[in-house]
Amino acid sequence: MAEPIELRSERLLLRTWRNEDLTPLAAMVADPEVMRYFPATQSTAEAGQLMERVRAHFAEHGFGLWALERNDNGAFIGFTGLGVVGFNAPFCNPAGPTIEIGWRLARDAWGQGFASEAARAALACAFEGLQLPEVVAFTVPANQPSRAVMERMGMRRNPADDFQHPNLPDGHPLRAHVLYRLAREQWLAQ
Ligand SMILES: CC(C)(COP(=O)(O)OP(=O)(O)OC[C@H]1O[C@@H](n2cnc3c(N)ncnc32)[C@H](O)[C@@H]1OP(=O)(O)O)[C@@H](O)C(=O)NCCC(=O)NCCS
């Protein structure tokens, strides 16, 4: 068991999850625009399972996908955070866990810099607090808004790392993924 970490940025609290987050989380994952680059929208039951998996990840590692709460009005706007990659792919570190960063925000929170602000706080925690050697991120090639967040963070793509997501069947339109990496030294130098 690990003590869960919480973070603050200029406009956000990156916190562990509360039961009342389920209602806005369920609304977010039921929105087809938010889930455009995922295989399907999710039901409230699936949102609940997602929340439980995220809580279990925090309990095991101390970090995870933080719930994002706006400082100005207390609203839950989605999540951003760090996770242990749960599948094996060629880009994975054979010597230890591979840590990814990811984000998903409700549509009305897009276009205001919240995802990038939260990602910056999560990467500072990853590299300056947890002293991780590297963080990766991945998405489907067409997900430009997500790739833009990766690029804003200084993450870089080597096309040789691109991969087919092993959890999706052969021929699935969302199977191909681009992979971005950021090493601790790169983060500290920028
Ligand atoms: C991926 C996702 C989080 C990106 O959201 P986003 O709003 O584009 O990203 P940010 O919060 O960093 O905001 C950046 C935008 O806000 C603008 N912005 C406005 N005010 C800003 C401020 N104060 N600071 C920084 N940027 C600001 C930026 O100019 C940029 O606009 P642009 O896209 O026109 O260039 C969002 O599209 C999403 O949730 N998608 C669905 C889920 C998903 O696909 N997740 C990723 C799976 S891999």
Coordinates of N, CA and C and ligand atoms in Angstrom, one line a residue:
M1 N 0.8 -1.2 0.0 CA 0.0 0.0 0.0 C 0.9 1.2 0.0
A2 N 0.5 2.3 -0.8 CA 1.2 3.5 -0.8 C 0.3 4.7 -0.5
E3 N 0.9 5.7 0.2 CA 0.1 6.9 0.5 C -0.2 7.7 -0.8
P4 N -1.5 7.9 -1.1 CA -1.8 8.6 -2.3 C -1.3 10.0 -2.4
I5 N -0.7 10.4 -3.5 CA -0.2 11.7 -3.7 C -1.3 12.6 -4.3
E6 N -1.3 13.9 -3.8 CA -2.2 14.9 -4.5 C -1.3 16.1 -4.9
L7 N -1.7 16.7 -6.0 CA -0.9 17.8 -6.6 C -1.7 19.0 -6.8
R8 N -1.1 20.2 -6.8 CA -1.7 21.4 -7.2 C -1.1 22.1 -8.3
S9 N -1.8 22.7 -9.2 CA -1.3 23.6 -10.2 C -2.0 24.9 -10.1
E10 N -1.7 25.8 -11.0 CA -2.2 27.2 -10.9 C -3.8 27.2 -10.8
R11 N -4.4 26.4 -11.6 CA -5.9 26.5 -11.6 C -6.6 25.2 -11.2
L12 N -5.8 24.2 -10.8 CA -6.4 22.9 -10.6 C -5.8 22.2 -9.3
L13 N -6.7 21.4 -8.7 CA -6.3 20.4 -7.7 C -6.3 19.0 -8.4
L14 N -5.2 18.3 -8.4 CA -5.1 16.9 -8.9 C -5.3 16.0 -7.7
R15 N -6.4 15.4 -7.5 CA -6.7 14.7 -6.3 C -7.1 13.3 -6.5
T16 N -7.2 12.6 -5.4 CA -7.8 11.2 -5.4 C -9.3 11.3 -5.6
W17 N -9.9 10.2 -5.8 CA -11.3 10.2 -6.2 C -12.3 10.2 -5.1
R18 N -13.4 10.9 -5.3 CA -14.5 10.9 -4.3 C -15.7 10.2 -5.0
N19 N -16.6 9.6 -4.2 CA -17.8 8.9 -4.8 C -18.6 9.8 -5.6
E20 N -18.7 11.1 -5.3 CA -19.5 12.0 -6.0 C -18.9 12.3 -7.4
D21 N -17.7 11.9 -7.7 CA -17.1 12.1 -9.0 C -17.8 11.2 -10.0
L22 N -18.5 10.2 -9.6 CA -19.0 9.2 -10.5 C -20.0 9.8 -11.5
T23 N -20.8 10.7 -11.0 CA -21.9 11.3 -11.9 C -21.2 12.1 -13.0
P24 N -20.3 13.1 -12.8 CA -19.7 13.7 -13.9 C -18.7 12.8 -14.7
L25 N -18.1 11.8 -14.1 CA -17.3 10.9 -14.8 C -18.2 10.1 -15.8
A26 N -19.3 9.6 -15.3 CA -20.2 8.8 -16.2 C -20.7 9.7 -17.4
A27 N -21.0 11.0 -17.1 CA -21.4 11.8 -18.2 C -20.3 12.0 -19.2
M28 N -19.1 12.1 -18.7 CA -18.0 12.3 -19.6 C -17.7 11.1 -20.5
V29 N -17.7 9.9 -20.0 CA -17.4 8.7 -20.7 C -18.6 8.2 -21.6
A30 N -19.8 8.9 -21.4 CA -20.9 8.5 -22.2 C -21.0 9.5 -23.4
D31 N -20.1 10.5 -23.5 CA -20.1 11.5 -24.5 C -19.4 11.0 -25.7
P32 N -20.0 10.8 -26.9 CA -19.4 10.2 -28.0 C -18.2 11.0 -28.6
E33 N -18.3 12.3 -28.4 CA -17.2 13.2 -28.8 C -15.9 13.0 -28.0
V34 N -16.1 12.8 -26.6 CA -15.0 12.6 -25.7 C -14.4 11.2 -26.1
M35 N -15.3 10.2 -26.4 CA -14.8 8.9 -26.6 C -14.5 8.5 -28.1
R36 N -14.4 9.6 -28.9 CA -14.3 9.4 -30.4 C -13.1 8.5 -30.7
Y37 N -12.0 8.5 -30.0 CA -10.8 7.7 -30.3 C -10.7 6.5 -29.4
F38 N -11.8 6.1 -28.8 CA -11.8 4.9 -28.0 C -12.8 3.9 -28.7
P39 N -12.7 2.6 -28.4 CA -13.6 1.7 -29.1 C -15.1 2.0 -28.9
A40 N -15.5 2.5 -27.7 CA -17.0 2.7 -27.5 C -17.1 3.7 -26.3
T41 N -18.3 4.3 -26.3 CA -18.7 5.0 -25.1 C -18.9 4.0 -23.9
Q42 N -18.9 4.6 -22.7 CA -19.1 3.7 -21.5 C -20.3 4.0 -20.7
S43 N -20.8 2.9 -20.1 CA -22.0 3.1 -19.3 C -21.6 3.6 -17.9
T44 N -22.6 3.9 -17.1 CA -22.3 4.3 -15.7 C -21.6 3.2 -14.9
A45 N -22.1 2.0 -15.2 CA -21.4 0.8 -14.5 C -19.9 0.7 -14.9
E46 N -19.7 0.9 -16.1 CA -18.3 0.9 -16.6 C -17.5 2.1 -16.0
A47 N -18.1 3.2 -15.9 CA -17.4 4.4 -15.3 C -17.1 4.0 -13.8
G48 N -18.0 3.4 -13.1 CA -17.7 2.9 -11.7 C -16.6 2.0 -11.7
Q49 N -16.5 1.0 -12.6 CA -15.4 0.1 -12.6 C -14.1 0.8 -12.9
L50 N -14.1 1.8 -13.8 CA -12.9 2.6 -14.1 C -12.4 3.3 -12.8
M51 N -13.4 3.9 -12.1 CA -13.0 4.6 -10.9 C -12.4 3.6 -9.9
E52 N -12.9 2.4 -9.8 CA -12.4 1.5 -8.8 C -11.0 1.0 -9.2
R53 N -10.8 0.8 -10.5 CA -9.4 0.5 -11.0 C -8.4 1.6 -10.7
V54 N -8.9 2.8 -10.9 CA -8.0 4.0 -10.6 C -7.6 4.0 -9.1
R55 N -8.7 3.8 -8.3 CA -8.4 3.9 -6.8 C -7.5 2.8 -6.4
A56 N -7.6 1.6 -7.0 CA -6.7 0.5 -6.7 C -5.3 0.8 -7.1
H57 N -5.1 1.5 -8.2 CA -3.8 1.8 -8.7 C -3.2 2.8 -7.7
F58 N -3.9 3.8 -7.3 CA -3.4 4.7 -6.2 C -3.0 4.0 -5.0
A59 N -3.8 3.0 -4.6 CA -3.5 2.3 -3.3 C -2.2 1.5 -3.5
E60 N -2.0 1.0 -4.7 CA -0.8 0.2 -4.9 C 0.5 1.1 -5.1
H61 N 0.3 2.1 -5.9 CA 1.5 2.9 -6.3 C 1.7 4.3 -5.7
G62 N 0.6 4.8 -5.2 CA 0.6 6.2 -4.7 C 0.3 7.3 -5.7
F63 N 0.5 6.9 -7.0 CA 0.1 7.8 -8.1 C -0.9 7.1 -9.0
G64 N -1.5 7.9 -9.9 CA -2.5 7.3 -10.8 C -3.1 8.4 -11.6
L65 N -4.3 8.1 -12.1 CA -5.0 9.1 -12.9 C -5.7 10.0 -11.9
W66 N -5.2 11.2 -11.7 CA -5.8 12.1 -10.8 C -7.1 12.7 -11.3
A67 N -8.1 12.8 -10.4 CA -9.3 13.6 -10.7 C -8.9 15.0 -10.7
L68 N -9.4 15.8 -11.7 CA -9.1 17.2 -11.8 C -10.2 18.0 -11.3
E69 N -9.9 18.9 -10.3 CA -10.9 19.8 -9.7 C -10.5 21.2 -9.9
R70 N -11.4 22.0 -10.5 CA -11.0 23.4 -10.7 C -11.0 24.1 -9.4
N71 N -9.9 25.0 -9.2 CA -9.8 25.7 -8.0 C -10.9 26.8 -7.9
D72 N -11.4 27.4 -9.0 CA -12.3 28.5 -8.9 C -13.7 28.1 -8.6
N73 N -14.2 26.9 -9.0 CA -15.6 26.5 -8.7 C -15.7 25.1 -8.2
G74 N -14.6 24.4 -8.0 CA -14.7 23.1 -7.4 C -15.2 22.0 -8.3
A75 N -15.4 22.3 -9.6 CA -16.0 21.3 -10.5 C -15.0 20.3 -10.9
F76 N -15.5 19.0 -11.0 CA -14.7 17.9 -11.6 C -14.7 18.1 -13.1
I77 N -13.5 18.1 -13.7 CA -13.5 18.3 -15.2 C -12.9 17.1 -15.9
G78 N -12.5 16.1 -15.2 CA -11.9 14.9 -15.9 C -10.7 14.4 -15.2
F79 N -9.8 13.7 -15.9 CA -8.7 13.2 -15.2 C -7.4 13.3 -16.1
T80 N -6.3 13.3 -15.4 CA -4.9 13.3 -16.0 C -4.0 12.6 -15.0
G81 N -3.1 11.8 -15.5 CA -2.2 11.2 -14.6 C -1.3 10.1 -15.2
L82 N -0.7 9.4 -14.2 CA 0.3 8.4 -14.5 C -0.2 7.0 -14.3
G83 N 0.2 6.1 -15.1 CA -0.2 4.7 -14.9 C 0.8 3.7 -15.3
V84 N 0.8 2.6 -14.7 CA 1.7 1.5 -15.1 C 1.1 0.9 -16.4
V85 N 1.8 0.8 -17.5 CA 1.3 0.2 -18.7 C 0.9 -1.2 -18.4
G86 N -0.3 -1.6 -18.7 CA -0.9 -2.9 -18.3 C -0.8 -4.0 -19.3
F87 N -0.1 -3.7 -20.4 CA 0.1 -4.7 -21.4 C 1.5 -4.7 -21.9
N88 N 1.8 -5.8 -22.7 CA 3.2 -5.8 -23.2 C 3.3 -5.4 -24.6
A89 N 4.2 -4.5 -24.9 CA 4.4 -4.1 -26.3 C 5.9 -3.8 -26.5
P90 N 6.3 -3.8 -27.8 CA 7.8 -3.6 -28.0 C 8.4 -2.4 -27.3
F91 N 7.7 -1.3 -27.1 CA 8.3 -0.2 -26.5 C 8.5 -0.3 -25.0
C92 N 7.9 -1.4 -24.4 CA 7.9 -1.5 -22.9 C 9.3 -1.8 -22.4
N93 N 9.6 -1.3 -21.3 CA 10.9 -1.5 -20.6 C 11.0 -2.9 -20.1
P94 N 11.9 -3.7 -20.6 CA 12.0 -5.1 -20.1 C 12.5 -5.2 -18.7
A95 N 13.1 -4.2 -18.2 CA 13.8 -4.3 -16.9 C 12.9 -3.8 -15.7
G96 N 11.7 -3.2 -16.0 CA 10.9 -2.7 -14.9 C 9.6 -2.2 -15.5
P97 N 8.7 -1.6 -14.7 CA 7.4 -1.1 -15.2 C 7.6 0.1 -16.2
T98 N 6.8 0.2 -17.1 CA 6.7 1.3 -18.1 C 5.6 2.2 -17.6
I99 N 5.9 3.5 -17.4 CA 4.9 4.4 -16.9 C 4.4 5.3 -18.0
E100 N 3.1 5.4 -18.2 CA 2.5 6.3 -19.2 C 1.8 7.4 -18.5
I101 N 1.6 8.5 -19.3 CA 0.7 9.6 -18.9 C -0.5 9.7 -19.8
G102 N -1.6 10.0 -19.3 CA -2.8 10.0 -20.1 C -3.8 11.1 -19.5
W103 N -4.8 11.5 -20.3 CA -5.7 12.5 -20.0 C -7.1 12.3 -20.7
R104 N -8.1 12.7 -20.0 CA -9.5 12.7 -20.6 C -10.3 13.8 -19.9
L105 N -10.7 14.8 -20.7 CA -11.5 15.9 -20.1 C -12.9 16.0 -20.6
A106 N -13.8 16.5 -19.8 CA -15.2 16.7 -20.3 C -15.1 17.8 -21.4
R107 N -16.0 17.7 -22.3 CA -15.9 18.6 -23.5 C -15.9 20.1 -23.2
D108 N -16.7 20.5 -22.1 CA -16.8 21.9 -21.8 C -15.5 22.4 -21.2
A109 N -14.5 21.5 -20.9 CA -13.2 21.9 -20.3 C -12.1 21.9 -21.4
W110 N -12.4 21.6 -22.6 CA -11.4 21.6 -23.7 C -11.1 23.1 -24.1
G111 N -9.9 23.2 -24.7 CA -9.5 24.5 -25.3 C -9.2 25.6 -24.3
Q112 N -8.9 25.2 -23.0 CA -8.5 26.2 -22.0 C -7.2 25.9 -21.4
G113 N -6.5 24.9 -21.9 CA -5.1 24.6 -21.4 C -5.1 23.8 -20.1
F114 N -6.3 23.2 -19.7 CA -6.3 22.5 -18.4 C -5.6 21.1 -18.6
A115 N -5.7 20.5 -19.7 CA -5.0 19.2 -19.9 C -3.5 19.4 -19.8
S116 N -3.0 20.4 -20.5 CA -1.6 20.6 -20.5 C -1.1 21.1 -19.1
E117 N -1.9 21.9 -18.4 CA -1.5 22.3 -17.1 C -1.4 21.1 -16.1
A118 N -2.4 20.2 -16.2 CA -2.4 19.0 -15.4 C -1.3 18.1 -15.7
A119 N -1.0 17.9 -17.0 CA 0.1 17.1 -17.5 C 1.4 17.6 -17.0
R120 N 1.6 18.9 -17.0 CA 2.9 19.4 -16.5 C 3.0 19.1 -15.0
A121 N 2.0 19.2 -14.2 CA 2.1 18.9 -12.8 C 2.4 17.4 -12.6
A122 N 1.7 16.6 -13.4 CA 1.9 15.1 -13.3 C 3.4 14.7 -13.7
L123 N 3.9 15.4 -14.7 CA 5.3 15.1 -15.2 C 6.3 15.6 -14.1
A124 N 6.0 16.7 -13.5 CA 6.9 17.2 -12.5 C 6.9 16.2 -11.3
C125 N 5.8 15.7 -11.0 CA 5.7 14.6 -9.9 C 6.5 13.4 -10.4
A126 N 6.3 13.0 -11.7 CA 7.0 11.8 -12.2 C 8.5 11.9 -12.1
F127 N 9.0 13.1 -12.5 CA 10.5 13.2 -12.7 C 11.2 13.8 -11.5
E128 N 10.5 14.8 -10.8 CA 11.2 15.5 -9.8 C 10.8 14.8 -8.4
G129 N 9.6 14.3 -8.3 CA 9.2 13.6 -7.1 C 9.6 12.1 -7.1
L130 N 9.0 11.4 -8.0 CA 9.1 10.0 -8.1 C 10.4 9.5 -8.7
Q131 N 11.1 10.5 -9.4 CA 12.4 10.2 -10.0 C 12.4 9.1 -11.0
L132 N 11.3 9.0 -11.8 CA 11.1 8.0 -12.8 C 12.1 8.3 -13.9
P133 N 12.7 7.3 -14.6 CA 13.6 7.6 -15.7 C 12.9 8.0 -17.0
E134 N 11.7 7.6 -17.2 CA 11.0 7.9 -18.5 C 9.5 7.8 -18.3
V135 N 8.8 8.6 -19.1 CA 7.3 8.5 -19.2 C 7.0 8.4 -20.6
V136 N 6.0 7.6 -21.0 CA 5.6 7.5 -22.4 C 4.1 7.9 -22.5
A137 N 3.7 8.1 -23.7 CA 2.3 8.4 -23.9 C 1.9 7.8 -25.3
F138 N 0.7 7.4 -25.5 CA 0.3 6.9 -26.8 C -1.1 7.2 -27.1
T139 N -1.4 7.2 -28.4 CA -2.8 7.4 -28.8 C -2.9 7.0 -30.3
V140 N -4.1 7.0 -30.8 CA -4.2 6.7 -32.3 C -3.7 7.9 -33.1
P141 N -3.2 7.7 -34.3 CA -2.6 8.8 -35.0 C -3.5 10.0 -35.2
A142 N -4.8 9.7 -35.4 CA -5.7 10.8 -35.7 C -6.1 11.7 -34.5
N143 N -5.7 11.3 -33.3 CA -6.1 12.1 -32.1 C -5.1 13.3 -31.9
Q144 N -5.3 14.3 -32.8 CA -4.4 15.4 -32.8 C -4.4 16.2 -31.5
P145 N -5.6 16.4 -30.9 CA -5.6 17.2 -29.6 C -4.7 16.5 -28.5
S146 N -4.7 15.2 -28.5 CA -3.9 14.5 -27.5 C -2.5 14.5 -27.9
R147 N -2.2 14.4 -29.2 CA -0.8 14.5 -29.6 C -0.2 15.9 -29.3
A148 N -1.1 16.9 -29.5 CA -0.6 18.2 -29.2 C -0.2 18.4 -27.7
V149 N -1.0 17.8 -26.8 CA -0.6 17.9 -25.4 C 0.8 17.2 -25.2
M150 N 0.9 16.0 -25.8 CA 2.2 15.3 -25.7 C 3.4 16.2 -26.2
E151 N 3.2 16.8 -27.4 CA 4.2 17.7 -27.9 C 4.5 18.9 -27.1
R152 N 3.4 19.5 -26.5 CA 3.6 20.7 -25.7 C 4.5 20.3 -24.4
M153 N 4.4 19.0 -24.0 CA 5.1 18.6 -22.9 C 6.6 18.3 -23.2
G154 N 6.9 18.4 -24.5 CA 8.3 18.1 -25.0 C 8.5 16.6 -25.2
M155 N 7.4 15.9 -25.3 CA 7.5 14.4 -25.6 C 7.8 14.3 -27.1
R156 N 8.5 13.3 -27.5 CA 9.0 13.1 -28.8 C 8.6 11.7 -29.4
R157 N 8.2 11.7 -30.6 CA 7.8 10.4 -31.3 C 8.9 9.9 -32.2
N158 N 9.2 8.7 -32.0 CA 10.1 8.0 -33.0 C 9.2 7.0 -33.7
P159 N 8.9 7.1 -35.0 CA 8.0 6.2 -35.7 C 8.3 4.7 -35.5
A160 N 9.6 4.5 -35.2 CA 10.0 3.1 -35.0 C 9.3 2.5 -33.7
D161 N 8.8 3.3 -32.8 CA 8.2 2.9 -31.6 C 6.7 2.7 -31.8
D162 N 6.1 3.1 -32.9 CA 4.7 3.0 -33.1 C 4.3 1.5 -33.0
F163 N 3.1 1.2 -32.6 CA 2.7 -0.2 -32.3 C 1.2 -0.4 -32.5
Q164 N 0.9 -1.7 -32.6 CA -0.5 -2.2 -32.7 C -1.0 -2.5 -31.3
H165 N -2.1 -1.9 -30.8 CA -2.5 -2.1 -29.4 C -2.9 -3.5 -29.3
P166 N -2.3 -4.3 -28.3 CA -2.6 -5.7 -28.2 C -4.0 -6.0 -27.7
N167 N -4.6 -5.0 -27.1 CA -6.0 -5.3 -26.5 C -7.1 -5.1 -27.6
L168 N -6.7 -4.7 -28.8 CA -7.7 -4.6 -29.8 C -7.4 -5.7 -30.9
P169 N -8.5 -6.2 -31.5 CA -8.3 -7.3 -32.5 C -7.7 -6.8 -33.8
D170 N -7.0 -7.7 -34.5 CA -6.4 -7.4 -35.8 C -7.4 -6.8 -36.7
G171 N -7.0 -5.7 -37.4 CA -7.9 -5.0 -38.3 C -8.8 -4.0 -37.7
H172 N -8.8 -3.8 -36.4 CA -9.7 -2.8 -35.7 C -9.1 -1.4 -36.1
P173 N -10.0 -0.5 -36.5 CA -9.6 0.8 -37.0 C -8.8 1.6 -36.0
L174 N -8.9 1.3 -34.7 CA -8.1 2.0 -33.6 C -6.9 1.3 -33.1
R175 N -6.5 0.2 -33.8 CA -5.4 -0.6 -33.3 C -4.1 0.0 -33.4
A176 N -3.8 0.8 -34.5 CA -2.5 1.4 -34.7 C -2.4 2.6 -33.7
H177 N -1.2 2.7 -33.1 CA -0.9 3.7 -32.1 C 0.4 4.4 -32.4
V178 N 0.5 5.7 -32.1 CA 1.8 6.4 -32.1 C 2.3 6.5 -30.6
L179 N 3.6 6.4 -30.5 CA 4.2 6.3 -29.1 C 5.1 7.5 -29.0
Y180 N 4.9 8.2 -27.9 CA 5.8 9.4 -27.5 C 6.5 9.1 -26.2
R181 N 7.8 9.6 -26.1 CA 8.6 9.3 -25.0 C 9.1 10.6 -24.4
L182 N 9.4 10.7 -23.1 CA 10.1 11.8 -22.5 C 11.0 11.2 -21.4
A183 N 12.3 11.5 -21.5 CA 13.2 11.0 -20.5 C 13.4 12.1 -19.4
R184 N 13.7 11.6 -18.2 CA 13.9 12.6 -17.1 C 14.9 13.7 -17.4
E185 N 16.0 13.3 -18.1 CA 17.0 14.3 -18.4 C 16.5 15.4 -19.3
Q186 N 15.6 14.9 -20.3 CA 15.0 15.9 -21.2 C 14.1 16.8 -20.5
W187 N 13.3 16.3 -19.6 CA 12.4 17.1 -18.8 C 13.1 18.1 -18.0
L188 N 14.2 17.7 -17.3 CA 15.0 18.6 -16.4 C 15.7 19.7 -17.3
A189 N 16.0 19.4 -18.5 CA 16.7 20.3 -19.4 C 15.9 21.4 -20.0
Q190 N 14.5 21.2 -20.0 CA 13.7 22.1 -20.8 C 13.0 23.2 -19.9
Ligands
LIG1 C1 -7.0 15.2 -25.3 C2 -7.7 16.4 -24.6 C3 -7.5 16.2 -23.1 C4 -7.0 17.7 -25.1 O1 -7.7 18.8 -24.6 P1 -7.3 20.3 -25.1 O2 -8.3 21.2 -24.5 O3 -7.1 20.3 -26.6 O4 -5.9 20.5 -24.4 P2 -5.5 21.6 -23.3 O5 -6.4 21.5 -22.2 O6 -4.1 21.4 -23.1 O7 -5.8 23.0 -24.1 C5 -5.1 23.4 -25.2 C6 -5.8 24.4 -26.0 O8 -6.3 25.4 -25.1 C7 -5.9 26.7 -25.5 N1 -5.8 27.6 -24.3 C8 -6.7 28.5 -24.0 N2 -6.4 29.0 -22.8 C9 -5.2 28.5 -22.4 C10 -4.4 28.7 -21.3 N3 -4.7 29.5 -20.3 N4 -3.2 28.0 -21.2 C11 -2.9 27.1 -22.2 N5 -3.7 26.9 -23.3 C12 -4.8 27.6 -23.4 C13 -4.6 26.4 -26.3 O9 -4.3 27.4 -27.2 C14 -5.0 25.1 -27.0 O10 -5.9 25.4 -28.1 P3 -5.7 24.8 -29.5 O11 -6.1 23.3 -29.4 O12 -6.7 25.6 -30.3 O13 -4.3 24.9 -29.9 C15 -9.2 16.4 -25.0 O14 -9.3 16.6 -26.4 C16 -9.9 15.2 -24.6 O15 -10.3 15.0 -23.5 N6 -10.2 14.3 -25.6 C17 -11.0 13.1 -25.4 C18 -10.2 12.1 -24.6 C19 -9.0 11.6 -25.3 O16 -8.9 11.4 -26.5 N7 -7.9 11.5 -24.5 C20 -6.6 11.1 -24.9 C21 -6.6 9.6 -25.2 S1 -4.9 9.2 -25.6

